[in-house]
Tab-separated table of C-alpha atoms and ligand atoms in Angstrom:
chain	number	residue	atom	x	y	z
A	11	UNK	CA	9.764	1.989	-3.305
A	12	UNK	CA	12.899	2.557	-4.766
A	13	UNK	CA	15.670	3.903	-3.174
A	14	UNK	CA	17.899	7.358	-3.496
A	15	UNK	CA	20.015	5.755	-6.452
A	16	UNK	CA	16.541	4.801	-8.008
A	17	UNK	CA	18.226	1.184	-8.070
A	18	UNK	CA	15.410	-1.121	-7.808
A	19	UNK	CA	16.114	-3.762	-5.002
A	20	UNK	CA	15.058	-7.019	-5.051
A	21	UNK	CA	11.631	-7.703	-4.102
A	22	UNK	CA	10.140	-10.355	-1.576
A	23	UNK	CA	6.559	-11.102	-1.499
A	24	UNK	CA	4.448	-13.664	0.227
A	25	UNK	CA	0.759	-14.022	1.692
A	26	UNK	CA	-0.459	-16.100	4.199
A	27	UNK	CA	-4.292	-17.122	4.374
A	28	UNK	CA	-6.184	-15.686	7.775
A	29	UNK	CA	-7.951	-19.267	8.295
A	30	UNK	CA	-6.887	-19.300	11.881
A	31	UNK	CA	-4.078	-18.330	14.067
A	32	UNK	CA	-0.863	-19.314	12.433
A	33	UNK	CA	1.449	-22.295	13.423
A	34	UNK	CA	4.629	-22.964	14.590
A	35	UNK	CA	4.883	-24.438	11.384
A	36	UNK	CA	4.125	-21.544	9.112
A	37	UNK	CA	5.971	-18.949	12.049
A	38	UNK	CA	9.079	-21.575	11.098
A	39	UNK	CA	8.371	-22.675	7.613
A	40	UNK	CA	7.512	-18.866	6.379
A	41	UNK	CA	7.062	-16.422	8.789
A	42	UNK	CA	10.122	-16.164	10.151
A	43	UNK	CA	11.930	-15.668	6.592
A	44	UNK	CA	9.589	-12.934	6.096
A	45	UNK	CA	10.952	-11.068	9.303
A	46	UNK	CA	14.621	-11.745	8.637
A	47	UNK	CA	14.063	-10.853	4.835
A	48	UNK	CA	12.626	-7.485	5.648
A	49	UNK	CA	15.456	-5.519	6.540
A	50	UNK	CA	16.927	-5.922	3.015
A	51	UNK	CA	14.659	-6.291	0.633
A	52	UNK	CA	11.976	-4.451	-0.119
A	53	UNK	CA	8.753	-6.570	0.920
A	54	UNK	CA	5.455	-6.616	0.051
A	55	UNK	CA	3.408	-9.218	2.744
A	56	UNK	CA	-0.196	-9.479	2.461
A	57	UNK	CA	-2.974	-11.666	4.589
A	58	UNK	CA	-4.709	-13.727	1.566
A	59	UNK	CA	-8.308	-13.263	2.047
A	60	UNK	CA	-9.581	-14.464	-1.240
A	61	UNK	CA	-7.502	-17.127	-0.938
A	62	UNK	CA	-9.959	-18.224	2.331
A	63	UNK	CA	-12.936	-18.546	0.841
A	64	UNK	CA	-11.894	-21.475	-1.336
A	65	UNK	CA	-13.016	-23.123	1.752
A	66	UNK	CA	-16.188	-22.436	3.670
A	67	UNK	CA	-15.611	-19.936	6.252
A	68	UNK	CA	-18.133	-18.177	8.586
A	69	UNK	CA	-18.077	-14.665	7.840
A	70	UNK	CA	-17.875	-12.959	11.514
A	71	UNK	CA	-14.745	-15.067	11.876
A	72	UNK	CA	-13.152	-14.246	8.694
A	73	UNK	CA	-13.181	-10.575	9.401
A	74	UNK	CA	-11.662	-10.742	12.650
A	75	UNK	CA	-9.075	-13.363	11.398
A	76	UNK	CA	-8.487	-11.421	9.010
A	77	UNK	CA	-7.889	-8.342	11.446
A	78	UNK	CA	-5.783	-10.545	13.655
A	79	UNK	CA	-3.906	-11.800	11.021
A	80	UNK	CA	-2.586	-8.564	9.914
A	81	UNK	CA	-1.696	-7.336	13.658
A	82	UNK	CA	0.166	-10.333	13.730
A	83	UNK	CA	2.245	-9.556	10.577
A	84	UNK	CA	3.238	-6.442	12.503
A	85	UNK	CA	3.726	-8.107	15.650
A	86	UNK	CA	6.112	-10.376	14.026
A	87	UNK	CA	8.711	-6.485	13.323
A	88	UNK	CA	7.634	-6.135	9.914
A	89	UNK	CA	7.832	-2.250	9.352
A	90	UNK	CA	4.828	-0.678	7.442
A	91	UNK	CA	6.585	2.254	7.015
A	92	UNK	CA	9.568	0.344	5.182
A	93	UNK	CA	7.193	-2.300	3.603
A	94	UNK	CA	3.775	-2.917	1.876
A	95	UNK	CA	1.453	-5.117	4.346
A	96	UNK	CA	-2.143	-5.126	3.072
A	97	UNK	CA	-4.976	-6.967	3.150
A	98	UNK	CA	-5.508	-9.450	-0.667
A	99	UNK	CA	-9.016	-8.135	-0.796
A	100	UNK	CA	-8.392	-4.849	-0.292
A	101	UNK	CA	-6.638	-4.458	-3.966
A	102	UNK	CA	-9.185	-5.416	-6.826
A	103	UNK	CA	-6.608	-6.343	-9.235
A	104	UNK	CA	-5.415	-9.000	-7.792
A	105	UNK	CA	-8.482	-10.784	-8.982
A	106	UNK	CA	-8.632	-9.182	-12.465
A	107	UNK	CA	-5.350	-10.367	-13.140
A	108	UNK	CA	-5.778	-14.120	-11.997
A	109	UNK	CA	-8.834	-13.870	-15.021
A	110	UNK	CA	-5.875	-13.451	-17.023
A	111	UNK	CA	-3.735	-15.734	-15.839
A	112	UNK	CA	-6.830	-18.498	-15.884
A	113	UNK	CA	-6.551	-17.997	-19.864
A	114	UNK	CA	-3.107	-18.742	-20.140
A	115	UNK	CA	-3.091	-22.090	-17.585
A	116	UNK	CA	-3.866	-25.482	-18.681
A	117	UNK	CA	-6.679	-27.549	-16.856
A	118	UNK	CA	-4.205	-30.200	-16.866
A	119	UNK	CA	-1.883	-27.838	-15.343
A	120	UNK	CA	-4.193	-26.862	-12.414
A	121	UNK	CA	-5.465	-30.303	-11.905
A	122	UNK	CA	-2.040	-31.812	-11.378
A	123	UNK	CA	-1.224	-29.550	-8.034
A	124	UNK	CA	-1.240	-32.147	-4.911
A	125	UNK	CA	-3.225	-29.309	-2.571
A	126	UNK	CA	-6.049	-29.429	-4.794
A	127	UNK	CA	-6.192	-33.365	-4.391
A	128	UNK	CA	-5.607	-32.848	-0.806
A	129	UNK	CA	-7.966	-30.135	-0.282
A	130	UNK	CA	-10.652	-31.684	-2.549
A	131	UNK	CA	-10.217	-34.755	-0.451
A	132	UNK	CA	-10.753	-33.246	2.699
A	133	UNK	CA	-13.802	-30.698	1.602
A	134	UNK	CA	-15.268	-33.277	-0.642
A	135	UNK	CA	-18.705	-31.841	-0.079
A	136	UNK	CA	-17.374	-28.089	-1.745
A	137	UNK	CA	-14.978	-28.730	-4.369
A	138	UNK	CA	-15.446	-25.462	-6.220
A	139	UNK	CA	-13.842	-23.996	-8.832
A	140	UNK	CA	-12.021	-21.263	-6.748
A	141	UNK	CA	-10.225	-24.215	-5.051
A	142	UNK	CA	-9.662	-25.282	-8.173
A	143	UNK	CA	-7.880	-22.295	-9.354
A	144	UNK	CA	-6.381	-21.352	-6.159
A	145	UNK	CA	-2.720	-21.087	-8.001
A	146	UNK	CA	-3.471	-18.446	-10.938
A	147	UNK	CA	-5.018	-16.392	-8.149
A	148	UNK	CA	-1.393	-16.941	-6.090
A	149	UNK	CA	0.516	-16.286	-9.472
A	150	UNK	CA	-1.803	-13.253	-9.542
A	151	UNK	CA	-0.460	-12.033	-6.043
A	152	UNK	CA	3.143	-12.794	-7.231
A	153	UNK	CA	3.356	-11.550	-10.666
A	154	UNK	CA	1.279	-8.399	-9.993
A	155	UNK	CA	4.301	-7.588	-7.754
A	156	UNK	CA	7.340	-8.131	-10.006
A	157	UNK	CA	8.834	-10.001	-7.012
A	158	UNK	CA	12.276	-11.565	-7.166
A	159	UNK	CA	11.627	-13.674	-4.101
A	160	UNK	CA	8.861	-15.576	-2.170
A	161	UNK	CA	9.145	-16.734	0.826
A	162	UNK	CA	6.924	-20.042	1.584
A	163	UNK	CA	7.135	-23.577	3.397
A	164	UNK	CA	7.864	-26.516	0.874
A	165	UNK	CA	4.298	-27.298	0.893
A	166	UNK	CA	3.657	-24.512	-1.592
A	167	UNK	CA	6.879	-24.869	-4.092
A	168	UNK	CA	4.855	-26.726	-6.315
A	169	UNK	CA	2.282	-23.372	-6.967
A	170	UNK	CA	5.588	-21.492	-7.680
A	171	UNK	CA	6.956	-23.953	-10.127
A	172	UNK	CA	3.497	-23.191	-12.059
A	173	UNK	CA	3.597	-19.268	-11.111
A	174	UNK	CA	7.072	-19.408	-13.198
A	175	UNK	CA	5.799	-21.414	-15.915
A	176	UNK	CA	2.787	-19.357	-16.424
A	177	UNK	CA	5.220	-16.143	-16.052
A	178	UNK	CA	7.740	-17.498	-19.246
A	179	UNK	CA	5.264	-18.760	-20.884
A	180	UNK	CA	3.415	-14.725	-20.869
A	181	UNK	CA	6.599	-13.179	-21.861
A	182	UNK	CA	7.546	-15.654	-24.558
A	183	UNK	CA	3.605	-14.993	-26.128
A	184	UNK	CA	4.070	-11.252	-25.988
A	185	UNK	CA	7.168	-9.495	-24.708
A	186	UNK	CA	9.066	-9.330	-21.213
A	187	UNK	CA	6.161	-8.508	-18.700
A	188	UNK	CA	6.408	-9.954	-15.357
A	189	UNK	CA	9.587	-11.046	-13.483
A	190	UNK	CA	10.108	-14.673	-13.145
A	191	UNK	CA	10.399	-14.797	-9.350
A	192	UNK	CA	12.128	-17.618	-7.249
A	193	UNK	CA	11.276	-19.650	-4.598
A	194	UNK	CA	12.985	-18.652	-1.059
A	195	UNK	CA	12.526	-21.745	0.994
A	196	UNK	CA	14.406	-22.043	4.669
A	197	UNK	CA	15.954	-25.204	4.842
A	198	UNK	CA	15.519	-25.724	8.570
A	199	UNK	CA	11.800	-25.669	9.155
A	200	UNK	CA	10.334	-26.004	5.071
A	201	UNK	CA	7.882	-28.770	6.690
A	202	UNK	CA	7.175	-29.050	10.485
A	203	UNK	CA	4.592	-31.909	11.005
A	204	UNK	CA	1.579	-32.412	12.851
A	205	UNK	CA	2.200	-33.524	16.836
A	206	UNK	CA	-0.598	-35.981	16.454
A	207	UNK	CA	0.394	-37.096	12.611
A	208	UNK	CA	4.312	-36.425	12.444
A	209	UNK	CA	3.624	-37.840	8.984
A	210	UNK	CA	1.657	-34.927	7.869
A	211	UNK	CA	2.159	-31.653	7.639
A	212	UNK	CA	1.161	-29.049	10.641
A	213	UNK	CA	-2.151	-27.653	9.166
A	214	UNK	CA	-3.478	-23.951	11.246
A	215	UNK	CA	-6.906	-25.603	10.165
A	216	UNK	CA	-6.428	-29.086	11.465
A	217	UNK	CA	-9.498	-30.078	13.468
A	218	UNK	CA	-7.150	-31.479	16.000
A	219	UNK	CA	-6.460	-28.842	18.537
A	220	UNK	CA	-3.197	-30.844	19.935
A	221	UNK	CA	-1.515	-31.348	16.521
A	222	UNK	CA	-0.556	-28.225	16.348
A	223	UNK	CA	0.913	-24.908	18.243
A	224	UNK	CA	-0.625	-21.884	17.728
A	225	UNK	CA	1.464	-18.722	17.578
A	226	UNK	CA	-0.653	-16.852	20.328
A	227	UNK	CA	-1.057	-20.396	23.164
A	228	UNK	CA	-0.281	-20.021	26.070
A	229	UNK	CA	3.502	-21.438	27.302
A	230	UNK	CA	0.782	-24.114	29.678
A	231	UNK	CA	-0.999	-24.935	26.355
A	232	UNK	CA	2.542	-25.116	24.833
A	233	UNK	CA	4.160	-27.461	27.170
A	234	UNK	CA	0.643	-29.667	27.393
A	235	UNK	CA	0.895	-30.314	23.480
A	236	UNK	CA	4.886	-30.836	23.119
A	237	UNK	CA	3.800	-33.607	26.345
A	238	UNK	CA	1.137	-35.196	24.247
A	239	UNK	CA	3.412	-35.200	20.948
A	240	UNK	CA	3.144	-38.660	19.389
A	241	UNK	CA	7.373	-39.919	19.165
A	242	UNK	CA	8.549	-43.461	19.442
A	243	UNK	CA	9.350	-46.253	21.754
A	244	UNK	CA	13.168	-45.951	21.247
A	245	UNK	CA	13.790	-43.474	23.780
A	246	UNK	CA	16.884	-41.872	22.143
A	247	UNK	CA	17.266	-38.454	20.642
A	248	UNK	CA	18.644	-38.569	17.682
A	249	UNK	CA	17.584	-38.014	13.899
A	250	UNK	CA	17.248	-40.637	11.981
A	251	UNK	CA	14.645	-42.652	9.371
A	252	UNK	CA	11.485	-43.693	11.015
A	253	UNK	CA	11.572	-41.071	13.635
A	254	UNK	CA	9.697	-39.128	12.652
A	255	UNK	CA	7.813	-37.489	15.609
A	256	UNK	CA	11.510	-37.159	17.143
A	257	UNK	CA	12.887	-35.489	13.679
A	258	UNK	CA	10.021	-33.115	13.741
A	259	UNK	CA	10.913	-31.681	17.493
A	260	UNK	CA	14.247	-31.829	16.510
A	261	UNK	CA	13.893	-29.906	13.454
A	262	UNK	CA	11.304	-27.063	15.654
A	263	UNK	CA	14.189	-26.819	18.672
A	264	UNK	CA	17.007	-26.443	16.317
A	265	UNK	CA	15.097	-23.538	14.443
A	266	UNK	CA	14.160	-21.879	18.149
A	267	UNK	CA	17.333	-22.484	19.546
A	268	UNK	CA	19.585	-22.015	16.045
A	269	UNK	CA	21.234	-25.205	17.097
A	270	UNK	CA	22.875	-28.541	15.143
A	271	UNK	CA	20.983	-31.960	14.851
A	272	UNK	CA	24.754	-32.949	16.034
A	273	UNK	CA	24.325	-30.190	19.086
A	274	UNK	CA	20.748	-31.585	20.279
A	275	UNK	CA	21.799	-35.070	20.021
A	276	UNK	CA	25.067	-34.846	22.243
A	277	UNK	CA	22.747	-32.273	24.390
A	278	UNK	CA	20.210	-35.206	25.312
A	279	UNK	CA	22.654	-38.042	24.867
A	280	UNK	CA	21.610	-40.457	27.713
A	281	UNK	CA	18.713	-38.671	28.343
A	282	UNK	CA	14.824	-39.931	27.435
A	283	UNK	CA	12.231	-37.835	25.857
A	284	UNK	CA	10.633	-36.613	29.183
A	285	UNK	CA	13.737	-33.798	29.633
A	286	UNK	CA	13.575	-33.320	25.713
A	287	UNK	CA	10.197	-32.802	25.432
A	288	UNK	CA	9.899	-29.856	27.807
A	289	UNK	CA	13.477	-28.172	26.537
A	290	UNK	CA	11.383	-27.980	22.958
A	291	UNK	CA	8.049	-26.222	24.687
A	292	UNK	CA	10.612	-24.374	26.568
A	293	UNK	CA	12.272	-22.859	23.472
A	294	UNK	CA	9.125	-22.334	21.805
A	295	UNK	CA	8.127	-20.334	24.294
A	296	UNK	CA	10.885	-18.299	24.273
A	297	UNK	CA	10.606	-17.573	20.706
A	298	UNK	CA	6.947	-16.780	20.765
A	299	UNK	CA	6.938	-14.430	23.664
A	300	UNK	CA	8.340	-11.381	21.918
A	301	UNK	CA	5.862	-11.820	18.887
A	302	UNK	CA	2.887	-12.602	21.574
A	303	UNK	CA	3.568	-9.651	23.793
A	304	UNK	CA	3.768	-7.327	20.446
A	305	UNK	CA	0.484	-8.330	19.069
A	306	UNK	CA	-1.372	-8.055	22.637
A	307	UNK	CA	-0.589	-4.304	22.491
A	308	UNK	CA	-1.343	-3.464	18.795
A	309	UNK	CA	-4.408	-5.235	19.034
A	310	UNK	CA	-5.629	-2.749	21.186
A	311	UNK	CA	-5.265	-0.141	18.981
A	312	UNK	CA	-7.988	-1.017	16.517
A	313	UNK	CA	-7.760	2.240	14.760
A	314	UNK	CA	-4.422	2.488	13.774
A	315	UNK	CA	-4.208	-1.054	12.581
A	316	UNK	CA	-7.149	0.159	10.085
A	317	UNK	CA	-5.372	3.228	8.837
A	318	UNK	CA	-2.360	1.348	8.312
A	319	UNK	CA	-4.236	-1.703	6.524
A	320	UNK	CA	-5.609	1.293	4.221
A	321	UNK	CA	-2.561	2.780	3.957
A	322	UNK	CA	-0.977	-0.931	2.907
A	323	UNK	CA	-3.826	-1.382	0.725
A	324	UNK	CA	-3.180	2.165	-1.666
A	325	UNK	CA	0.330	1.563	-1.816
A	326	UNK	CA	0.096	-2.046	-2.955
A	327	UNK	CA	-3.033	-0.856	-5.026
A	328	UNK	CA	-0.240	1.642	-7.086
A	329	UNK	CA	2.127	-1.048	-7.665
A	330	UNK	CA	-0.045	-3.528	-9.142
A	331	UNK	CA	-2.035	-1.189	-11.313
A	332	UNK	CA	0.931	-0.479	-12.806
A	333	UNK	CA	1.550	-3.980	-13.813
A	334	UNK	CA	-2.321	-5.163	-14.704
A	335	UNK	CA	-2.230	-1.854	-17.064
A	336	UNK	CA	0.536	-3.439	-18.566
A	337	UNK	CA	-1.023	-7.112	-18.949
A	338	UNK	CA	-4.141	-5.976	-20.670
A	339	UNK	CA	-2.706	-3.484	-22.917
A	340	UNK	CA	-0.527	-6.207	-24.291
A	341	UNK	CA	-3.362	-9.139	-24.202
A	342	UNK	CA	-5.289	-6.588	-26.930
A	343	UNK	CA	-8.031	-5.488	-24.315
A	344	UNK	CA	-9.186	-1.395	-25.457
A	345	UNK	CA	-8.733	1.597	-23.042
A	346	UNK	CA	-11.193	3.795	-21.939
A	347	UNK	CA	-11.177	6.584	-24.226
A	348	UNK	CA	-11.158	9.360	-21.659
B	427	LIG	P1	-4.586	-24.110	5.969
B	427	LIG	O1	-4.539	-25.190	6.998
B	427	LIG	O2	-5.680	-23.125	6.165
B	427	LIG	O3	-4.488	-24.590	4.560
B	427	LIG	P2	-1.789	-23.629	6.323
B	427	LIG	O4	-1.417	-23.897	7.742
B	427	LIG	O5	-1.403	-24.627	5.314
B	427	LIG	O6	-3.307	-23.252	6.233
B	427	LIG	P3	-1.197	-21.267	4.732
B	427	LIG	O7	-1.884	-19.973	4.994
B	427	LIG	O8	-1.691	-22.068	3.594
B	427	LIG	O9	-1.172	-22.201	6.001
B	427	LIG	O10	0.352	-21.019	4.572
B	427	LIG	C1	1.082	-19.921	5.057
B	427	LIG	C2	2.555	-20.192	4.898
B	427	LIG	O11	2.991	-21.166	5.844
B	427	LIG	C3	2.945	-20.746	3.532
B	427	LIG	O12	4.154	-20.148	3.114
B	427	LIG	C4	3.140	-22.205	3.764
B	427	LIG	O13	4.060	-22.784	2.867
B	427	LIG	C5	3.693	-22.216	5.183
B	427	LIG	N1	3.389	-23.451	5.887
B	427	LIG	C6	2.153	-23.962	6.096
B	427	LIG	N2	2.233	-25.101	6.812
B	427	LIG	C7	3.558	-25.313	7.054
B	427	LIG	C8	4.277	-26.330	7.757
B	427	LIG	N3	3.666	-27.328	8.347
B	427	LIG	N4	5.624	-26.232	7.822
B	427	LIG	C9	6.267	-25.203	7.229
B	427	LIG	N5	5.639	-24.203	6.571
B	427	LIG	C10	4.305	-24.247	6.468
B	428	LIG	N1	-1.169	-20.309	-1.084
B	428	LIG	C1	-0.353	-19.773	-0.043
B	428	LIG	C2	-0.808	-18.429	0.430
B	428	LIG	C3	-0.563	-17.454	-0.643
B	428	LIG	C4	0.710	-17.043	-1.132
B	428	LIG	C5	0.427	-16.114	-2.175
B	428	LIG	C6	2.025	-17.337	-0.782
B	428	LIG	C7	-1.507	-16.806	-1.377
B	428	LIG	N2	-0.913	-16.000	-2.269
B	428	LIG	C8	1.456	-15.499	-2.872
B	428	LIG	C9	3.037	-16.725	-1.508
B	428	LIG	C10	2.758	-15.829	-2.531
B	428	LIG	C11	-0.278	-20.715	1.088
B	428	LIG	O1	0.548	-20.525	1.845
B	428	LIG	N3	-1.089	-21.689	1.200
């Protein structure tokens, strides 16, 4: 991983759950960093599997998420070659360090974190203790890695402000061990909304099928859900408080189309939301059709998606080791006298 020099560049790192097909809103809020990022950093991107399971998923359908997921990270130009993309599961330590980390967290710490109120809220029938300590597992991911960087939507900044206190707080008990990494959140789309509920976020496992836009619909399925979004009765593009169905299609054209709130408003000035509604499908399409037409040719080469998920898997599997070695030597746990 490092390069001629030996110079260590900085790393990235980010996962993304395979609970479904990904949004718009994590292709905007996350995904998309994670393509642009790859070129010059060195990246480690992995499909959080354990992470799943904190909610109830059917087994059948997690496997082939999980498959789809990572043809998708690939589909979206990430370079195995050039980066580590691997499956969460598929590297043991990731687990045996969150253990670690869940010693050195405070329940009051853990409790505090708004996606465990929200989640608990909506799965009040399973509120289990994985859910509970979803965010040592997600320092786990991080820390394991020595990343600089992670790339997430703004939902999540609140797990890395805990990631970095757990990582200072380590280092401060024992010596320099893990790098403190830093949040890498894109202004632009940080928190695209639901279509139905532009008060909430866009959710990949919202039950609604028209709140949100898959990355693999259809450019009919696309255009049929931008027509249905929920807006206002004001009838005039522009951003602005209490708009915000309008702000949210705003914010998802400007990040397809790369242009200015100032742009789309003089674009559509005079104009009603039935010729803004179909420019937005419009762009989305556009943006999703390179991705879509990627991922419908890998996933028809089953084979080599598994050799390079294994391939992902050892390489990430060397780089944490190295790390977790680290962590328990200094925490006072005996090796195996070989
Ligand atoms: P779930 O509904 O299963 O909880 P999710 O849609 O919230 O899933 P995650 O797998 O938890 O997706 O998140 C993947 C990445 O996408 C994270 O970096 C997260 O911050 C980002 N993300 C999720 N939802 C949005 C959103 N609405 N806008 C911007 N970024 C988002
Ligand atoms: N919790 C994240 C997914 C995730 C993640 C990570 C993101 C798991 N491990 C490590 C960044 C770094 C989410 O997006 N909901």
């Amino acid at each position: 991983m490092d390069n001629e020099n030996n110079e260590r560049r900085e790393r990235v790192l980010s996962l993304i759950q395979p609970t479904s097909v990904p949004t718009i809103g994590n292709y905007l809020g996350a995904l998309k960093n994670w393509a642009d990022m790859s070129e010059s950093y060195d990246c480690i991107f992995g499909v959080a599997d354990l992470h799943a399971i904190t909610v109830r998923q059917d087994p059948a359908k997690l496997r082939k998420q999980t498959f789809e997921m990572y043809a998708l990270l690939l589909a979206l130009g990430l370079d195995p070659e050039k980066n580590i993309i691997f499956v969460q599961s598929h590297v043991p330590a990731h687990s045996q360090l969150a253990w670690i980390l869940n010693c050195y967290t405070q329940f009051g710490e853990a409790a505090r974190m708004t996606q465990f109120k929200d989640k608990s809220a909506k799965h009040a029938d399973n509120v289990n203790v994985g859910l509970f300590s979803y965010p040592t597992l997600m320092a786990a991911d991080i820390l394991i890695y020595q990343a600089d960087y992670v790339p997430v939507g703004a939902d999540q900044k609140q797990h890395l402000e805990l990631t970095r206190d757990i990582a200072e707080r380590f280092n401060a008990a024992y010596s320099p061990t893990f790098t403190v990494p830093k949040p890498y959140i894109g202004k632009a789309g940080a928190s695209i909304k639901s279509l139905q509920d532009p008060t909430k976020k866009m959710s990949k496992s919202d039950a609604n099928p028209k709140a949100s836009v898959s990355m693999l619909d259809t450019p009919d399925d696309i255009r049929r859900k931008f027509k249905s979004a929920v807006t206002d009765s004001e009838a005039v593009v522009r951003y602005a408080e209490g708009k915000d169905g309008i702000n949210n299609l705003m914010t998802i054209y400007s990040c397809c189309t790369g242009k200015s709130f100032e742009e789309i408003e003089r674009e559509f000035d005079g104009k009603g939301y039935g010729d803004f509604k179909p420019a937005v499908a419009e762009s989305v399409i556009e943006t999703l059709k390179p991705i879509q037409d990627r991922y419908n040719e890998l996933t028809r080469d089953k084979a080599l998606l598994e050799k390079l998920a294994a391939e992902g898997a050892q390489k990430a599997a060397y780089v944490a080791g190295k790390t977790v070695s680290k962590v328990m030597r200094k925490v006072g746990f005996r090796q195996v006298n070989k």
